[in-house]
Amino acid sequence: PGEDMAHASAALAKHCAHVLAKASARAYANASVGERARVDELFGDAESDECFGGVRARERVCDAVFELARTRGGGRDDHKRIKRESEGDGDSEMMMTSEELRWAHESARALASHLASEWTRCVDVFAAAHDESVSMSIIKEKVILALEGGAKDRARSEWRREVIVEHHRKMRASAAQSEDADASWSEAVGEGGAKALAAYAEAATEVGNRAWVLSALEWVVDSVGRYFGDGSDCVAEKRLVDFSWALANKRRARGISRARGISMDEAMDEVTSGGVLGTPEQKIHDVTLFDVGSCWDYFGSHFKGPWPGKLERVTTMACDLRPSTKSVFQCDWLRVDIGDKETTIEPPSVGGEFQSLVAVREHSCHALVFSLVLSYVPTAKQRGEMVRRARLALMNRGMGLFFIITPHSTDKGHCPQKSLPILKAWRESIEALGFERVVYERHRSVHCLAFRTIGDGSEARKAIGDPPELSIAFDAQVKELKKT
């Protein structure tokens, strides 16, 4: 029994080290640029054995976990403990009980899970283990803090999920049961829904700080720099799809050439012409970006810059139904006036806290972002209206970029082989409003899509009152609800 337990302890220690190695590598790969920079500063070359989650650091973290298991893992009765003779010197050492081994295993898995979500504390653990001058007692303290913090984070994560999922469910159910979806929307985003919106904004702000969201928003920053700023010195070191204005024109010309059976030169002449449908490359160094549905203002308050490429200035404006910071304007994008009026900001109402965006000048911005926005809107027609209005706000003839970041639940795309053809339908509907899809990338937890404007926006103006419908997978549940 003693030898069996010794083998079990050794095998479990090796397994725990392997779990931490995979988790640290995955966390580093999914980290934002800022997080990677901090890790590289602490640990050095990502390719070396002593990088973040390196061999020696993992061993010391595992040692700390197993030592903690002996004092915190339960099963402390002497009759449960097994003694064996150490090889060679005749000394005896205490073996770990099954309860302690279980605690060690669960704790290692909890650290690995924590690495995949909020990994700041785990970086501190590995940083301490990486430094040979740091004592094992300090490493154990770091491990305890990470485990306790992870438990609190998991509880908070469950709260966020409950708030967000339940809010979405109620919005869709209310729209399905109402004869007037627009009236249902107005009620949900008005004074009657203020308490629910405040809780949702708090949860959404926390979600916005997750690594997978930050990575997608950095992708937007990178895309803006590559398209408008000539693409040099961009944020993303690696992109799944290369992107620039010139490449977008080339791909468009290739599509025209194939569709019409004309030469590439003829197609390129058409693409770069001065006509209404032309998208001749422009040198734009002063860019305006609207971030719609952003309660926490990533681009204005959290992204520290500089903006990539040759951009000289980027003016950002964030708006949301329920802002969580004063740099965000309160606004219902489905109600804001988009037309000939200048972009108008009104001061807070009596007893209010936030300024309001009440009007946006037509074709006044170069980039517009919907990050985790369309899945919030309860009906397919309202989602189409959101996009139609985005087209009216964006500049024409290739000078406007429209970004959509939407979760994999939009099309059940968690498993690509089982996803629904929703994004294909979205592309057709969105392009019918005067857009051309120029980039698609599948990121962790989200789809990232970029469109650019084609023409003068006449398609969007013609669609007033009759926008295209943009369905999501959850709409099937709404249809079932209507039947009952």
CSV table of C-alpha atoms in Angstrom, one decimal:
chain,number,residue,atom,x,y,z
A,1,PRO,CA,0.0,0.0,0.0
A,2,GLY,CA,2.8,2.4,0.8
A,3,GLU,CA,4.5,1.9,-2.6
A,4,ASP,CA,1.1,2.3,-4.4
A,5,MET,CA,0.5,5.6,-2.6
A,6,ALA,CA,4.0,6.8,-3.4
A,7,HIS,CA,3.4,6.0,-7.1
A,8,ALA,CA,0.0,7.7,-6.9
A,9,SER,CA,1.6,10.9,-5.4
A,10,ALA,CA,4.4,11.0,-8.0
A,11,ALA,CA,1.9,10.4,-10.9
A,12,LEU,CA,-0.4,13.1,-9.6
A,13,ALA,CA,2.4,15.6,-9.2
A,14,LYS,CA,3.4,15.0,-12.8
A,15,HIS,CA,-0.2,15.3,-13.9
A,16,CYS,CA,-0.7,18.5,-12.0
A,17,ALA,CA,2.5,20.0,-13.6
A,18,HIS,CA,1.2,19.0,-17.0
A,19,VAL,CA,-2.2,20.6,-16.4
A,20,LEU,CA,-0.5,23.9,-15.3
A,21,ALA,CA,1.8,23.8,-18.3
A,22,LYS,CA,-1.1,23.5,-20.8
A,23,ALA,CA,-3.1,26.1,-18.9
A,24,SER,CA,-0.3,28.7,-18.8
A,25,ALA,CA,0.5,28.2,-22.5
A,26,ARG,CA,-3.2,28.6,-23.4
A,27,ALA,CA,-3.5,31.7,-21.1
A,28,TYR,CA,-0.5,33.3,-22.7
A,29,ALA,CA,-1.7,32.6,-26.2
A,30,ASN,CA,-5.1,34.2,-25.4
A,31,ALA,CA,-3.7,37.1,-23.4
A,32,SER,CA,-4.1,40.7,-24.6
A,33,VAL,CA,-1.0,42.6,-25.8
A,34,GLY,CA,-0.7,44.5,-22.5
A,35,GLU,CA,-0.9,41.3,-20.5
A,36,ARG,CA,1.7,39.6,-22.6
A,37,ALA,CA,4.0,42.6,-22.2
A,38,ARG,CA,3.8,42.3,-18.4
A,39,VAL,CA,4.5,38.6,-18.5
A,40,ASP,CA,7.5,38.9,-20.9
A,41,GLU,CA,8.9,41.6,-18.6
A,42,LEU,CA,8.7,39.2,-15.6
A,43,PHE,CA,9.7,36.0,-17.3
A,44,GLY,CA,11.7,36.9,-20.4
A,45,ASP,CA,11.7,34.9,-23.6
A,46,ALA,CA,8.5,33.0,-24.2
A,47,GLU,CA,10.3,30.2,-25.9
A,48,SER,CA,12.7,29.3,-23.0
A,49,ASP,CA,12.1,26.7,-20.3
A,50,GLU,CA,12.0,29.5,-17.7
A,51,CYS,CA,9.2,31.5,-19.4
A,52,PHE,CA,5.8,32.0,-17.8
A,53,GLY,CA,4.7,28.6,-16.6
A,54,GLY,CA,8.3,27.2,-17.2
A,55,VAL,CA,9.5,23.9,-15.9
A,56,ARG,CA,11.1,25.0,-12.6
A,57,ALA,CA,8.3,27.4,-11.7
A,58,ARG,CA,5.7,24.7,-12.3
A,59,GLU,CA,7.6,22.3,-10.1
A,60,ARG,CA,7.8,24.8,-7.2
A,61,VAL,CA,4.1,25.7,-7.6
A,62,CYS,CA,3.2,22.0,-7.5
A,63,ASP,CA,5.5,21.5,-4.4
A,64,ALA,CA,3.6,24.4,-2.7
A,65,VAL,CA,0.2,22.8,-3.6
A,66,PHE,CA,1.2,19.4,-2.2
A,67,GLU,CA,2.7,20.9,0.9
A,68,LEU,CA,-0.6,22.8,1.4
A,69,ALA,CA,-2.6,19.7,0.8
A,70,ARG,CA,-0.8,18.1,3.8
A,71,THR,CA,-2.1,20.8,6.1
A,72,ARG,CA,-5.4,21.9,4.4
A,73,GLY,CA,-6.5,18.8,2.6
A,74,GLY,CA,-8.3,16.9,5.3
A,75,GLY,CA,-7.8,13.3,6.4
A,76,ARG,CA,-5.3,14.2,9.1
A,77,ASP,CA,-6.0,11.2,11.4
A,78,ASP,CA,-2.8,9.3,12.1
A,79,HIS,CA,-4.4,5.9,11.3
A,80,LYS,CA,-5.1,7.1,7.8
A,81,ARG,CA,-1.5,8.0,7.1
A,82,ILE,CA,0.9,5.5,5.5
A,83,LYS,CA,4.6,5.4,6.3
A,84,ARG,CA,7.2,4.0,4.1
A,85,GLU,CA,11.0,3.7,4.2
A,86,SER,CA,12.7,6.1,1.9
A,87,GLU,CA,15.1,4.5,-0.5
A,88,GLY,CA,18.7,4.4,0.5
A,89,ASP,CA,18.9,6.2,3.8
A,90,GLY,CA,16.3,4.4,6.0
A,91,ASP,CA,14.4,7.6,6.9
A,92,SER,CA,10.7,7.5,7.0
A,93,GLU,CA,8.4,10.1,5.4
A,94,MET,CA,4.8,10.8,5.8
A,95,MET,CA,2.7,9.7,2.8
A,96,MET,CA,-0.4,11.7,1.7
A,97,THR,CA,-3.8,10.4,2.3
A,98,SER,CA,-6.4,10.0,-0.5
A,99,GLU,CA,-8.2,13.1,0.8
A,100,GLU,CA,-5.1,15.2,0.6
A,101,LEU,CA,-4.3,13.9,-2.9
A,102,ARG,CA,-7.8,14.8,-3.9
A,103,TRP,CA,-7.3,18.3,-2.5
A,104,ALA,CA,-4.0,18.8,-4.3
A,105,HIS,CA,-5.6,17.6,-7.6
A,106,GLU,CA,-8.6,19.9,-7.3
A,107,SER,CA,-6.4,22.9,-6.3
A,108,ALA,CA,-4.1,22.4,-9.3
A,109,ARG,CA,-7.2,22.2,-11.6
A,110,ALA,CA,-8.6,25.4,-9.9
A,111,LEU,CA,-5.3,27.2,-10.6
A,112,ALA,CA,-5.4,26.1,-14.2
A,113,SER,CA,-9.0,27.2,-14.5
A,114,HIS,CA,-8.1,30.6,-12.9
A,115,LEU,CA,-5.4,31.0,-15.5
A,116,ALA,CA,-8.0,30.7,-18.3
A,117,SER,CA,-10.2,33.4,-16.7
A,118,GLU,CA,-8.6,36.0,-14.4
A,119,TRP,CA,-4.9,35.2,-14.4
A,120,THR,CA,-3.4,38.2,-12.7
A,121,ARG,CA,-3.1,36.4,-9.4
A,122,CYS,CA,-1.7,33.3,-11.1
A,123,VAL,CA,1.0,35.4,-12.7
A,124,ASP,CA,2.0,36.5,-9.2
A,125,VAL,CA,2.2,32.8,-8.2
A,126,PHE,CA,4.4,31.9,-11.1
A,127,ALA,CA,6.5,35.0,-10.6
A,128,ALA,CA,7.2,34.1,-7.0
A,129,ALA,CA,8.0,30.5,-8.0
A,130,HIS,CA,10.2,31.7,-10.9
A,131,ASP,CA,12.4,33.6,-8.4
A,132,GLU,CA,14.7,31.1,-6.6
A,133,SER,CA,15.3,33.6,-3.8
A,134,VAL,CA,11.6,33.5,-2.8
A,135,SER,CA,10.8,31.0,0.0
A,136,MET,CA,8.3,28.2,-0.2
A,137,SER,CA,6.2,29.8,2.5
A,138,ILE,CA,5.8,32.9,0.3
A,139,ILE,CA,4.8,30.7,-2.7
A,140,LYS,CA,2.2,28.9,-0.6
A,141,GLU,CA,0.8,32.2,0.5
A,142,LYS,CA,0.5,33.3,-3.2
A,143,VAL,CA,-1.2,30.0,-4.0
A,144,ILE,CA,-3.7,30.4,-1.2
A,145,LEU,CA,-4.5,33.9,-2.3
A,146,ALA,CA,-5.0,32.7,-5.9
A,147,LEU,CA,-7.3,29.9,-4.8
A,148,GLU,CA,-9.4,32.1,-2.6
A,149,GLY,CA,-9.5,34.8,-5.2
A,150,GLY,CA,-10.5,32.2,-7.8
A,151,ALA,CA,-13.4,30.9,-5.7
A,152,LYS,CA,-14.7,34.5,-5.3
A,153,ASP,CA,-14.3,35.1,-9.0
A,154,ARG,CA,-16.2,31.9,-9.8
A,155,ALA,CA,-19.1,33.1,-7.6
A,156,ARG,CA,-19.0,36.5,-9.3
A,157,SER,CA,-18.9,34.8,-12.7
A,158,GLU,CA,-22.0,32.9,-11.9
A,159,TRP,CA,-23.7,36.1,-10.8
A,160,ARG,CA,-22.7,37.8,-14.1
A,161,ARG,CA,-24.0,34.9,-16.1
A,162,GLU,CA,-27.3,34.9,-14.3
A,163,VAL,CA,-27.8,38.6,-14.7
A,164,ILE,CA,-26.9,38.7,-18.4
A,165,VAL,CA,-28.7,35.5,-19.4
A,166,GLU,CA,-31.8,36.3,-17.5
A,167,HIS,CA,-31.9,39.9,-18.8
A,168,HIS,CA,-31.6,38.6,-22.4
A,169,ARG,CA,-34.3,36.0,-21.8
A,170,LYS,CA,-36.7,38.5,-20.3
A,171,MET,CA,-36.1,41.0,-23.2
A,172,ARG,CA,-36.8,38.3,-25.8
A,173,ALA,CA,-39.8,36.9,-24.0
A,174,SER,CA,-41.3,40.4,-23.5
A,175,ALA,CA,-40.8,41.2,-27.2
A,176,ALA,CA,-42.3,37.8,-28.2
A,177,GLN,CA,-45.4,38.3,-26.1
A,178,SER,CA,-46.0,41.9,-27.1
A,179,GLU,CA,-47.9,42.9,-30.2
A,180,ASP,CA,-45.6,45.9,-30.5
A,181,ALA,CA,-41.9,44.9,-30.2
A,182,ASP,CA,-40.9,48.6,-30.3
A,183,ALA,CA,-43.1,49.5,-27.4
A,184,SER,CA,-41.7,46.6,-25.5
A,185,TRP,CA,-38.2,47.8,-26.2
A,186,SER,CA,-39.0,51.4,-25.1
A,187,GLU,CA,-40.4,50.0,-21.8
A,188,ALA,CA,-37.4,47.8,-21.2
A,189,VAL,CA,-34.9,50.7,-21.8
A,190,GLY,CA,-37.0,53.4,-20.1
A,191,GLU,CA,-37.5,54.3,-16.4
A,192,GLY,CA,-39.3,51.0,-15.7
A,193,GLY,CA,-36.2,49.0,-16.7
A,194,ALA,CA,-33.6,51.3,-15.0
A,195,LYS,CA,-32.9,48.9,-12.2
A,196,ALA,CA,-32.4,45.9,-14.5
A,197,LEU,CA,-30.3,48.0,-16.8
A,198,ALA,CA,-28.0,49.1,-14.0
A,199,ALA,CA,-27.3,45.5,-12.9
A,200,TYR,CA,-26.8,44.5,-16.5
A,201,ALA,CA,-24.3,47.4,-17.0
A,202,GLU,CA,-22.4,46.3,-14.0
A,203,ALA,CA,-22.1,42.8,-15.2
A,204,ALA,CA,-21.3,43.9,-18.8
A,205,THR,CA,-18.5,46.1,-17.6
A,206,GLU,CA,-16.9,43.2,-15.9
A,207,VAL,CA,-17.3,41.0,-19.0
A,208,GLY,CA,-15.7,43.8,-21.0
A,209,ASN,CA,-12.5,43.4,-19.0
A,210,ARG,CA,-12.2,39.6,-19.8
A,211,ALA,CA,-9.2,38.7,-21.9
A,212,TRP,CA,-11.3,37.4,-24.8
A,213,VAL,CA,-13.1,40.7,-25.1
A,214,LEU,CA,-10.0,42.8,-24.8
A,215,SER,CA,-8.4,40.7,-27.5
A,216,ALA,CA,-11.3,41.3,-29.9
A,217,LEU,CA,-11.2,45.0,-29.2
A,218,GLU,CA,-7.5,45.1,-29.8
A,219,TRP,CA,-8.3,43.4,-33.2
A,220,VAL,CA,-10.5,46.5,-33.9
A,221,VAL,CA,-7.7,48.9,-33.0
A,222,ASP,CA,-5.3,46.9,-35.2
A,223,SER,CA,-7.8,46.9,-38.1
A,224,VAL,CA,-8.4,50.6,-38.0
A,225,GLY,CA,-4.6,51.2,-38.0
A,226,ARG,CA,-4.0,48.8,-40.9
A,227,TYR,CA,-6.9,50.2,-43.0
A,228,PHE,CA,-6.6,54.0,-42.4
A,229,GLY,CA,-3.1,54.3,-41.1
A,230,ASP,CA,-1.2,52.3,-43.7
A,231,GLY,CA,-0.8,49.3,-41.5
A,232,SER,CA,2.7,49.7,-40.0
A,233,ASP,CA,3.6,49.0,-36.3
A,234,CYS,CA,0.2,47.5,-35.6
A,235,VAL,CA,-1.0,46.0,-32.3
A,236,ALA,CA,-1.6,42.4,-33.4
A,237,GLU,CA,1.6,40.5,-34.0
A,238,LYS,CA,-0.3,37.8,-35.8
A,239,ARG,CA,-3.5,38.0,-37.7
A,240,LEU,CA,-5.5,35.2,-39.3
A,241,VAL,CA,-6.3,37.5,-42.2
A,242,ASP,CA,-4.1,40.3,-43.5
A,243,PHE,CA,-5.9,43.5,-44.0
A,244,SER,CA,-5.4,46.9,-45.7
A,245,TRP,CA,-7.4,49.3,-47.9
A,246,ALA,CA,-5.3,48.1,-50.9
A,247,LEU,CA,-5.9,44.4,-50.2
A,248,ALA,CA,-9.6,45.1,-49.7
A,249,ASN,CA,-9.7,46.7,-53.2
A,250,LYS,CA,-7.7,43.9,-54.7
A,251,ARG,CA,-10.1,41.3,-53.3
A,252,ARG,CA,-13.1,43.2,-54.4
A,253,ALA,CA,-11.7,43.6,-57.9
A,254,ARG,CA,-11.0,39.8,-58.0
A,255,GLY,CA,-14.6,39.1,-57.1
A,256,ILE,CA,-15.9,41.5,-59.8
A,257,SER,CA,-13.5,39.9,-62.4
A,258,ARG,CA,-14.8,36.4,-61.7
A,259,ALA,CA,-18.4,37.4,-61.5
A,260,ARG,CA,-18.4,39.3,-64.8
A,261,GLY,CA,-15.7,37.6,-66.7
A,262,ILE,CA,-13.7,40.7,-67.2
A,263,SER,CA,-9.9,41.2,-66.8
A,264,MET,CA,-8.4,42.0,-63.4
A,265,ASP,CA,-7.2,45.4,-64.7
A,266,GLU,CA,-10.7,46.4,-65.9
A,267,ALA,CA,-12.2,45.3,-62.5
A,268,MET,CA,-9.5,47.3,-60.6
A,269,ASP,CA,-10.2,50.4,-62.7
A,270,GLU,CA,-13.8,50.1,-61.7
A,271,VAL,CA,-13.0,49.6,-58.0
A,272,THR,CA,-10.7,52.6,-57.8
A,273,SER,CA,-12.8,54.9,-60.0
A,274,GLY,CA,-14.3,58.2,-58.8
A,275,GLY,CA,-17.8,56.8,-59.4
A,276,VAL,CA,-20.4,56.3,-56.7
A,277,LEU,CA,-19.5,52.6,-56.2
A,278,GLY,CA,-15.7,53.2,-56.4
A,279,THR,CA,-13.5,52.8,-53.3
A,280,PRO,CA,-10.3,54.6,-54.2
A,281,GLU,CA,-7.7,54.4,-51.5
A,282,GLN,CA,-7.6,57.6,-49.3
A,283,LYS,CA,-4.9,58.8,-47.0
A,284,ILE,CA,-6.8,59.5,-43.8
A,285,HIS,CA,-4.9,60.3,-40.6
A,286,ASP,CA,-7.6,61.9,-38.5
A,287,VAL,CA,-10.2,59.2,-37.7
A,288,THR,CA,-13.5,59.4,-35.8
A,289,LEU,CA,-14.7,56.2,-34.1
A,290,PHE,CA,-18.2,55.5,-32.6
A,291,ASP,CA,-18.4,52.7,-30.0
A,292,VAL,CA,-22.1,51.9,-29.8
A,293,GLY,CA,-23.4,49.9,-26.8
A,294,SER,CA,-20.2,50.4,-24.8
A,295,CYS,CA,-21.0,51.1,-21.1
A,296,TRP,CA,-17.3,51.3,-20.1
A,297,ASP,CA,-15.6,53.1,-23.0
A,298,TYR,CA,-12.7,50.8,-24.0
A,299,PHE,CA,-11.3,53.0,-26.8
A,300,GLY,CA,-11.6,56.3,-24.9
A,301,SER,CA,-10.6,55.4,-21.4
A,302,HIS,CA,-8.9,52.0,-21.3
A,303,PHE,CA,-6.9,51.8,-24.5
A,304,LYS,CA,-3.7,53.8,-23.8
A,305,GLY,CA,-2.4,53.9,-27.3
A,306,PRO,CA,-0.7,55.0,-29.4
A,307,TRP,CA,-3.0,54.1,-32.3
A,308,PRO,CA,-1.1,52.0,-34.8
A,309,GLY,CA,0.1,52.8,-38.3
A,310,LYS,CA,0.3,56.4,-39.4
A,311,LEU,CA,-2.8,57.7,-37.7
A,312,GLU,CA,-2.3,61.1,-36.2
A,313,ARG,CA,-5.5,61.4,-34.2
A,314,VAL,CA,-8.4,59.1,-33.4
A,315,THR,CA,-11.5,60.8,-31.9
A,316,THR,CA,-13.6,58.3,-30.0
A,317,MET,CA,-17.2,58.5,-28.8
A,318,ALA,CA,-18.9,55.8,-26.7
A,319,CYS,CA,-22.6,55.6,-26.1
A,320,ASP,CA,-24.8,53.1,-24.3
A,321,LEU,CA,-28.3,52.7,-22.8
A,322,ARG,CA,-26.9,52.7,-19.3
A,323,PRO,CA,-23.3,54.1,-19.1
A,324,SER,CA,-21.1,53.0,-16.2
A,325,THR,CA,-18.6,55.9,-16.6
A,326,LYS,CA,-19.1,59.6,-17.3
A,327,SER,CA,-17.1,59.5,-20.5
A,328,VAL,CA,-19.9,57.5,-22.1
A,329,PHE,CA,-23.0,59.2,-23.5
A,330,GLN,CA,-26.4,57.9,-22.7
A,331,CYS,CA,-28.2,56.9,-26.0
A,332,ASP,CA,-30.7,54.5,-27.5
A,333,TRP,CA,-29.2,53.9,-30.9
A,334,LEU,CA,-32.7,52.8,-32.2
A,335,ARG,CA,-34.0,56.3,-31.3
A,336,VAL,CA,-31.1,58.7,-31.9
A,337,ASP,CA,-31.7,61.2,-34.8
A,338,ILE,CA,-29.3,60.4,-37.7
A,339,GLY,CA,-29.6,63.1,-40.4
A,340,ASP,CA,-28.6,66.6,-41.4
A,341,LYS,CA,-28.2,67.9,-37.8
A,342,GLU,CA,-24.8,68.2,-36.3
A,343,THR,CA,-23.9,65.6,-33.7
A,344,THR,CA,-25.5,66.9,-30.6
A,345,ILE,CA,-24.8,66.2,-26.9
A,346,GLU,CA,-27.2,67.4,-24.2
A,347,PRO,CA,-26.3,67.9,-20.5
A,348,PRO,CA,-27.6,65.5,-17.9
A,349,SER,CA,-31.3,65.8,-17.1
A,350,VAL,CA,-32.4,67.0,-13.7
A,351,GLY,CA,-31.3,64.3,-11.3
A,352,GLY,CA,-29.5,62.6,-14.1
A,353,GLU,CA,-25.8,61.6,-14.2
A,354,PHE,CA,-24.8,61.2,-17.8
A,355,GLN,CA,-24.8,63.5,-20.9
A,356,SER,CA,-27.1,62.3,-23.7
A,357,LEU,CA,-26.3,61.7,-27.4
A,358,VAL,CA,-29.5,62.9,-29.1
A,359,ALA,CA,-28.3,63.4,-32.8
A,360,VAL,CA,-25.6,62.1,-35.0
A,361,ARG,CA,-24.7,63.8,-38.3
A,362,GLU,CA,-25.2,61.5,-41.3
A,363,HIS,CA,-22.0,60.0,-42.7
A,364,SER,CA,-19.8,61.6,-40.0
A,365,CYS,CA,-17.6,58.8,-38.7
A,366,HIS,CA,-14.9,56.6,-40.1
A,367,ALA,CA,-15.4,53.5,-37.9
A,368,LEU,CA,-18.3,52.2,-35.9
A,369,VAL,CA,-18.2,49.3,-33.4
A,370,PHE,CA,-20.9,46.9,-32.2
A,371,SER,CA,-19.2,44.8,-29.6
A,372,LEU,CA,-21.5,42.2,-28.0
A,373,VAL,CA,-24.4,44.5,-29.0
A,374,LEU,CA,-26.6,42.7,-31.6
A,375,SER,CA,-27.1,39.7,-29.4
A,376,TYR,CA,-28.6,42.0,-26.8
A,377,VAL,CA,-31.3,43.4,-29.1
A,378,PRO,CA,-34.4,41.2,-28.7
A,379,THR,CA,-35.8,40.9,-32.3
A,380,ALA,CA,-34.3,40.2,-35.7
A,381,LYS,CA,-35.9,43.4,-37.2
A,382,GLN,CA,-34.5,45.6,-34.5
A,383,ARG,CA,-31.0,44.2,-35.1
A,384,GLY,CA,-31.4,45.0,-38.8
A,385,GLU,CA,-32.4,48.6,-37.9
A,386,MET,CA,-29.3,48.9,-35.7
A,387,VAL,CA,-27.2,48.0,-38.7
A,388,ARG,CA,-29.1,50.3,-41.1
A,389,ARG,CA,-28.5,53.2,-38.7
A,390,ALA,CA,-24.8,52.3,-38.5
A,391,ARG,CA,-24.6,52.6,-42.3
A,392,LEU,CA,-26.2,56.1,-42.2
A,393,ALA,CA,-23.7,57.2,-39.6
A,394,LEU,CA,-20.6,55.9,-41.5
A,395,MET,CA,-18.8,57.7,-44.3
A,396,ASN,CA,-19.3,56.5,-47.9
A,397,ARG,CA,-17.2,54.9,-50.6
A,398,GLY,CA,-14.9,52.8,-48.5
A,399,MET,CA,-14.2,55.5,-46.0
A,400,GLY,CA,-16.3,53.8,-43.3
A,401,LEU,CA,-15.5,50.6,-41.4
A,402,PHE,CA,-18.2,48.7,-39.5
A,403,PHE,CA,-17.1,46.2,-36.9
A,404,ILE,CA,-19.3,43.5,-35.3
A,405,ILE,CA,-18.1,41.4,-32.4
A,406,THR,CA,-20.7,38.8,-31.6
A,407,PRO,CA,-20.5,35.7,-29.3
A,408,HIS,CA,-20.4,32.1,-30.7
A,409,SER,CA,-23.9,31.6,-29.2
A,410,THR,CA,-25.1,33.8,-32.1
A,411,ASP,CA,-25.0,30.9,-34.5
A,412,LYS,CA,-24.2,28.0,-32.0
A,413,GLY,CA,-20.7,28.3,-33.3
A,414,HIS,CA,-19.0,26.9,-30.1
A,415,CYS,CA,-18.6,23.9,-32.3
A,416,PRO,CA,-17.9,25.0,-35.9
A,417,GLN,CA,-19.2,21.8,-37.4
A,418,LYS,CA,-22.6,22.3,-35.7
A,419,SER,CA,-23.0,26.0,-36.3
A,420,LEU,CA,-26.0,27.4,-38.1
A,421,PRO,CA,-25.7,29.4,-41.4
A,422,ILE,CA,-26.6,32.6,-39.6
A,423,LEU,CA,-23.4,34.6,-40.3
A,424,LYS,CA,-23.8,33.8,-44.0
A,425,ALA,CA,-27.4,35.3,-43.9
A,426,TRP,CA,-26.1,38.3,-41.9
A,427,ARG,CA,-23.5,39.0,-44.6
A,428,GLU,CA,-26.1,39.0,-47.3
A,429,SER,CA,-28.4,41.3,-45.4
A,430,ILE,CA,-25.7,43.7,-44.2
A,431,GLU,CA,-24.2,44.0,-47.7
A,432,ALA,CA,-27.6,44.8,-49.1
A,433,LEU,CA,-27.5,48.0,-46.9
A,434,GLY,CA,-24.4,49.3,-48.7
A,435,PHE,CA,-21.6,47.3,-47.1
A,436,GLU,CA,-18.9,44.9,-48.2
A,437,ARG,CA,-17.5,42.3,-45.8
A,438,VAL,CA,-13.7,42.7,-45.8
A,439,VAL,CA,-12.6,40.5,-42.9
A,440,TYR,CA,-13.9,37.6,-40.8
A,441,GLU,CA,-11.9,36.0,-38.0
A,442,ARG,CA,-13.0,33.5,-35.5
A,443,HIS,CA,-11.6,34.3,-32.0
A,444,ARG,CA,-11.9,32.7,-28.7
A,445,SER,CA,-15.6,33.0,-27.7
A,446,VAL,CA,-16.5,35.5,-30.4
A,447,HIS,CA,-16.8,36.0,-34.2
A,448,CYS,CA,-15.1,39.2,-35.4
A,449,LEU,CA,-16.4,40.7,-38.6
A,450,ALA,CA,-15.4,43.9,-40.5
A,451,PHE,CA,-17.4,45.5,-43.3
A,452,ARG,CA,-16.6,48.7,-45.2
A,453,THR,CA,-19.0,51.0,-46.9
A,454,ILE,CA,-19.8,50.8,-50.6
A,455,GLY,CA,-21.8,53.5,-52.4
A,456,ASP,CA,-23.5,56.6,-50.9
A,457,GLY,CA,-25.8,54.9,-48.4
A,458,SER,CA,-28.9,55.0,-50.6
A,459,GLU,CA,-29.7,51.4,-49.8
A,460,ALA,CA,-29.9,52.2,-46.1
A,461,ARG,CA,-32.1,55.2,-46.7
A,462,LYS,CA,-34.5,53.1,-48.9
A,463,ALA,CA,-34.8,50.5,-46.1
A,464,ILE,CA,-36.2,52.9,-43.6
A,465,GLY,CA,-39.2,51.2,-42.0
A,466,ASP,CA,-38.3,47.9,-43.6
A,467,PRO,CA,-34.8,46.9,-42.4
A,468,PRO,CA,-33.4,43.4,-43.1
A,469,GLU,CA,-33.9,40.8,-40.3
A,470,LEU,CA,-30.8,39.5,-38.6
A,471,SER,CA,-31.6,36.3,-36.8
A,472,ILE,CA,-29.7,34.6,-34.0
A,473,ALA,CA,-29.9,31.1,-32.7
A,474,PHE,CA,-31.9,32.1,-29.7
A,475,ASP,CA,-34.7,33.4,-31.9
A,476,ALA,CA,-35.8,29.7,-32.3
A,477,GLN,CA,-36.7,29.7,-28.6
A,478,VAL,CA,-38.7,32.9,-29.0
A,479,LYS,CA,-40.7,31.3,-31.9
A,480,GLU,CA,-41.5,28.3,-29.6
A,481,LEU,CA,-42.6,30.8,-26.9
A,482,LYS,CA,-45.0,32.5,-29.4
A,483,LYS,CA,-46.5,29.1,-30.2
A,484,THR,CA,-47.3,28.5,-26.6
